[in-house]
C-alpha positions as a printed Julia matrix, in Angstrom:
290×3 Matrix{Float64}:
  -0.02    0.04   0.01
   2.61    2.54   0.98
   5.78    3.14  -1.0
   7.66    4.43   2.11
   9.06    2.71   4.99
   9.1     5.57   7.59
   7.02    8.52   6.62
   8.07   11.84   7.96
   6.94   15.45   7.32
   9.62   17.99   7.95
  10.87   21.49   7.25
  13.99   21.34   5.15
  16.89   23.76   5.25
  15.21   25.86   2.36
  12.29   26.57   4.68
   9.74   24.51   2.74
   7.67   21.68   4.21
   7.88   18.09   2.57
   6.91   14.58   3.1
   9.69   12.08   2.94
  10.9     8.68   3.73
  13.25    8.89   6.69
  16.91    7.72   5.95
  17.97    6.26   9.27
  21.34    6.0   10.74
  22.92    2.5   10.79
  21.43    0.32  13.46
  18.52    2.81  14.51
  14.79    2.33  13.88
  14.05    5.87  15.31
  13.34    8.65  12.62
  14.07   11.42  15.22
  17.84   10.59  14.5
  17.29   10.96  10.71
  19.14   13.93   9.18
  17.87   13.39   5.8
  14.89   11.93   3.83
  13.98   10.99   0.47
  11.44   13.37  -0.96
   7.94   11.85  -1.68
   5.86   12.97  -4.88
   2.2    12.69  -4.84
  -0.44   11.82  -2.27
   0.93    9.89   0.68
  -2.52    8.69   1.43
  -3.05    7.63  -2.23
  -0.79    7.3   -5.17
   2.74    8.44  -4.42
   6.4     7.58  -5.11
   9.59    7.95  -3.06
  12.08    9.89  -5.21
  15.87    9.89  -5.19
  16.02   13.41  -4.06
  17.75   13.49  -0.84
  16.68   16.62   1.51
  18.09   17.66   4.78
  15.7    17.54   7.88
  15.79   20.87   9.74
  12.77   20.11  12.01
  10.4    17.04  12.19
   6.63   17.91  12.21
   3.7    15.8   13.03
   3.91   13.02  10.36
   0.59   14.05   8.87
  -0.79   17.51   8.47
  -4.16   18.55   9.99
  -5.56   18.95   6.43
  -4.71   15.09   5.76
  -6.39   13.91   8.97
 -10.27   13.33   8.56
 -10.98   12.28  12.17
  -8.98   11.56  15.43
 -10.59    8.52  17.14
  -9.22    7.39  20.65
  -9.95    4.31  22.94
 -10.19    4.56  26.68
  -9.57    1.74  29.17
  -7.94   -0.44  26.42
  -5.19   -1.96  28.51
  -5.93   -4.63  31.12
  -3.57   -3.32  33.94
  -4.63    0.22  33.19
  -8.23   -0.49  33.88
  -7.14   -2.29  37.03
  -4.99    0.56  38.32
  -7.84    3.06  38.19
 -10.48    0.62  39.69
 -12.61    0.08  36.66
 -13.93   -3.19  35.0
 -12.58   -4.08  31.56
 -15.07   -2.81  29.01
 -17.17   -5.18  26.99
 -16.98   -2.87  23.94
 -14.35   -0.31  22.88
 -14.76    2.87  24.76
 -14.6     5.61  22.11
 -14.01    9.4   22.18
 -12.59   11.91  19.78
 -10.21   14.84  19.66
 -10.12   17.73  17.23
  -7.28   17.64  14.61
  -5.84   20.95  16.22
  -4.81   18.67  19.2
  -2.35   17.06  16.81
   1.22   18.06  17.53
   4.74   17.27  16.4
   7.35   15.0   18.05
   9.32   17.74  19.63
   6.5    20.44  20.04
   5.77   22.01  23.39
   2.61   20.79  25.16
   0.77   24.03  26.04
  -1.33   24.11  29.09
  -3.74   26.94  28.95
  -4.98   28.83  32.01
  -8.17   27.03  32.5
  -6.31   23.79  32.54
  -3.96   24.99  35.19
  -6.62   25.69  37.91
  -7.07   22.08  39.14
  -3.46   21.11  37.98
  -4.3    17.56  37.03
  -2.27   17.22  33.83
  -1.49   13.61  32.85
   0.37   11.64  30.08
  -0.81    8.64  28.06
   1.62    6.79  25.82
  -0.32    5.23  22.88
   0.07    3.25  19.79
  -1.64    5.16  16.88
  -3.13    3.34  13.85
  -3.16    5.26  10.59
  -5.84    4.13   8.14
  -4.61    3.69   4.52
  -7.87    3.06   2.58
 -11.62    3.32   3.04
 -12.8     0.68   5.59
 -16.47   -0.09   5.97
 -17.89   -3.29   7.7
 -14.44   -5.03   7.37
 -13.76   -8.26   9.04
 -11.16   -8.76  11.85
  -9.29  -11.12   9.51
  -8.99   -8.43   6.92
  -8.57   -5.38   9.16
  -4.81   -5.1    8.99
  -4.97   -4.75   5.32
  -6.48   -1.24   5.79
  -3.53   -0.01   7.83
  -1.1     2.52   6.25
   1.25    2.4    9.23
   1.76    3.08  12.88
   3.08    5.9   14.97
   3.25    6.74  18.65
   1.46    9.52  20.45
   0.83   11.17  23.86
  -2.98   11.52  24.68
  -2.43   14.5   27.08
  -5.4    14.66  29.4
  -6.51   17.09  32.05
  -8.21   14.7   34.61
 -10.32   17.18  36.5
 -12.02   18.39  33.24
 -12.09   14.85  31.86
 -13.66   13.3   34.85
 -15.19   15.73  37.13
 -16.27   18.69  35.14
 -17.18   17.36  31.79
 -20.6    16.08  32.59
 -19.63   12.54  31.95
 -18.09   13.38  28.54
 -14.16   13.34  28.27
 -13.75   15.83  25.64
 -13.11   18.99  27.81
 -10.25   17.17  29.4
  -8.67   16.18  25.95
  -9.4    18.88  23.58
  -6.67   21.46  23.6
  -4.25   22.46  20.93
  -1.11   20.36  21.11
  -2.54   17.7   23.52
  -1.92   14.96  20.93
   1.68   15.17  19.98
   2.9    12.26  17.73
   5.46   10.95  15.51
   8.41   10.91  14.78
   7.32    8.89  11.68
   4.57    6.76  10.46
   6.17    3.3   10.03
   4.6     1.25   7.3
   2.53   -1.87   8.12
   5.01   -3.66   5.93
   7.82   -2.91   8.53
   5.55   -3.78  11.57
   3.8    -7.04  10.92
   2.61   -7.58  14.42
   1.34   -4.59  16.16
   0.39   -6.63  19.24
   4.02   -7.29  20.09
   5.66   -3.79  20.72
   7.14   -2.34  23.8
   5.58    1.09  24.74
   6.77    3.26  27.41
   6.95    6.74  28.97
   9.54    8.63  30.99
   8.85   11.78  32.81
  12.05   13.93  33.59
  14.04   10.77  32.71
  12.08    8.4   35.16
  10.24    5.52  33.77
   6.6     5.97  34.31
   4.96    3.47  31.95
   6.34    0.29  30.56
   4.18   -2.38  28.81
   3.67   -4.28  25.61
   0.74   -3.94  23.19
  -0.09   -7.59  23.96
  -1.87   -6.16  27.09
  -4.44   -4.4   25.02
  -8.04   -5.66  25.49
  -9.12   -4.79  21.89
  -6.14   -5.38  19.57
  -5.65   -3.39  16.23
  -7.45   -5.78  14.09
 -10.42   -6.07  16.48
 -10.53   -2.2   16.8
 -10.71   -1.53  13.1
 -13.3    -4.19  12.58
 -15.37   -2.78  15.27
 -15.1     0.74  14.46
 -15.89    0.24  10.76
 -19.27   -1.28  11.65
 -21.71    0.98   9.72
 -19.01    3.71   9.81
 -16.54    4.46   6.96
 -12.92    4.87   8.14
 -11.16    7.18   5.7
  -7.49    7.39   4.54
  -5.63    9.48   7.12
  -8.04    8.7    9.97
  -6.06    8.16  13.27
  -6.97    5.54  15.83
  -5.22    5.91  19.2
  -5.54    2.61  20.83
  -5.39    3.5   24.72
  -2.58    3.68  27.36
  -1.05    1.11  29.49
  -0.92    1.33  33.27
   1.47    3.82  34.97
  -0.37    7.06  34.19
  -0.14    9.82  36.86
  -3.73    9.43  37.91
  -3.17    5.79  38.85
   0.04    6.24  40.73
   0.24    6.33  44.56
   0.66    9.16  45.34
  -0.68   10.65  42.04
   1.63   12.57  39.81
   0.55   15.52  37.76
   2.6    16.98  35.12
   4.2    20.44  36.02
   5.51   23.4   34.09
   8.83   22.38  32.57
   8.42   18.64  32.8
   9.87   16.8   29.9
   7.78   13.68  28.67
   9.47   11.08  26.32
   7.25    8.47  24.83
   8.73    5.55  22.96
   7.21    2.71  20.83
   9.3    -0.13  19.74
  10.5    -0.02  15.97
   8.58    3.34  15.58
  10.58    5.91  17.63
  10.24    8.34  20.46
   8.59   11.82  20.79
  10.13   14.37  23.3
   7.73   17.04  24.55
   8.11   19.73  27.24
   5.21   20.92  29.16
   4.61   24.69  29.17
   2.08   26.5   31.16
   0.68   29.46  29.33
   0.64   32.88  31.15
  -0.88   35.19  28.56
  -4.74   34.33  29.04
  -7.01   34.4   31.98
  -9.54   32.06  33.0
 -12.15   32.4   35.62
 -13.96   28.99  35.67
């Protein structure tokens, strides 16, 4: 389906933005260490070709532009140990919510915390395997579901727990919606490279300290089952993102609880995909009385 192995979107030294296939240093599987990429011609979600033109990477961006992402779907409570740590039963069906595309950020972007989200100071991290849909999927079977995957990336489902749980009227969106609260990258790794998405190590470090460490084998609804379920009566489109939930170790589930503070550095890694590194910044230029 994809001509690329590791799709990156980047600003090159000429100031222009490109899609490219990352050229990795020997022995590395992490596109954040790539200094160059082969330029891609065409539609990365459709007909495209990897050219022989090698461009220097000045800055990595989110691997898909907002305009190329129709929908951002996310699953909650999709790891057995995570459900246990927060005292909730395993769901019978996938727990689904959405984020706006403006939440998508890049692999090194700052995580901005607006004034209203600082009031209760319950900012949390969630490392997640992200599925990128490659072609229209409608009522697909679990057996065929992986054929619809363009590739995989890793992201941080940044969450403000007070607004997610206490102030949202039973809906999670207010605690999940803000700009930059879904940084992802550094690349979309082709499904040709990752044959088994249920055998990947995923982890989070906060200020260098390991906070989450699990494998995707602990998912309650694996990638194939998730795609098959979400495509029931609902067409998934090329570029759709499906965030597949977070494992145990979130700040809310720790004893004592840990909330992200201004200046904290969050590193999220997915095996064979790479690492995103984002610093938390509390905004000071807007007032909120809520």
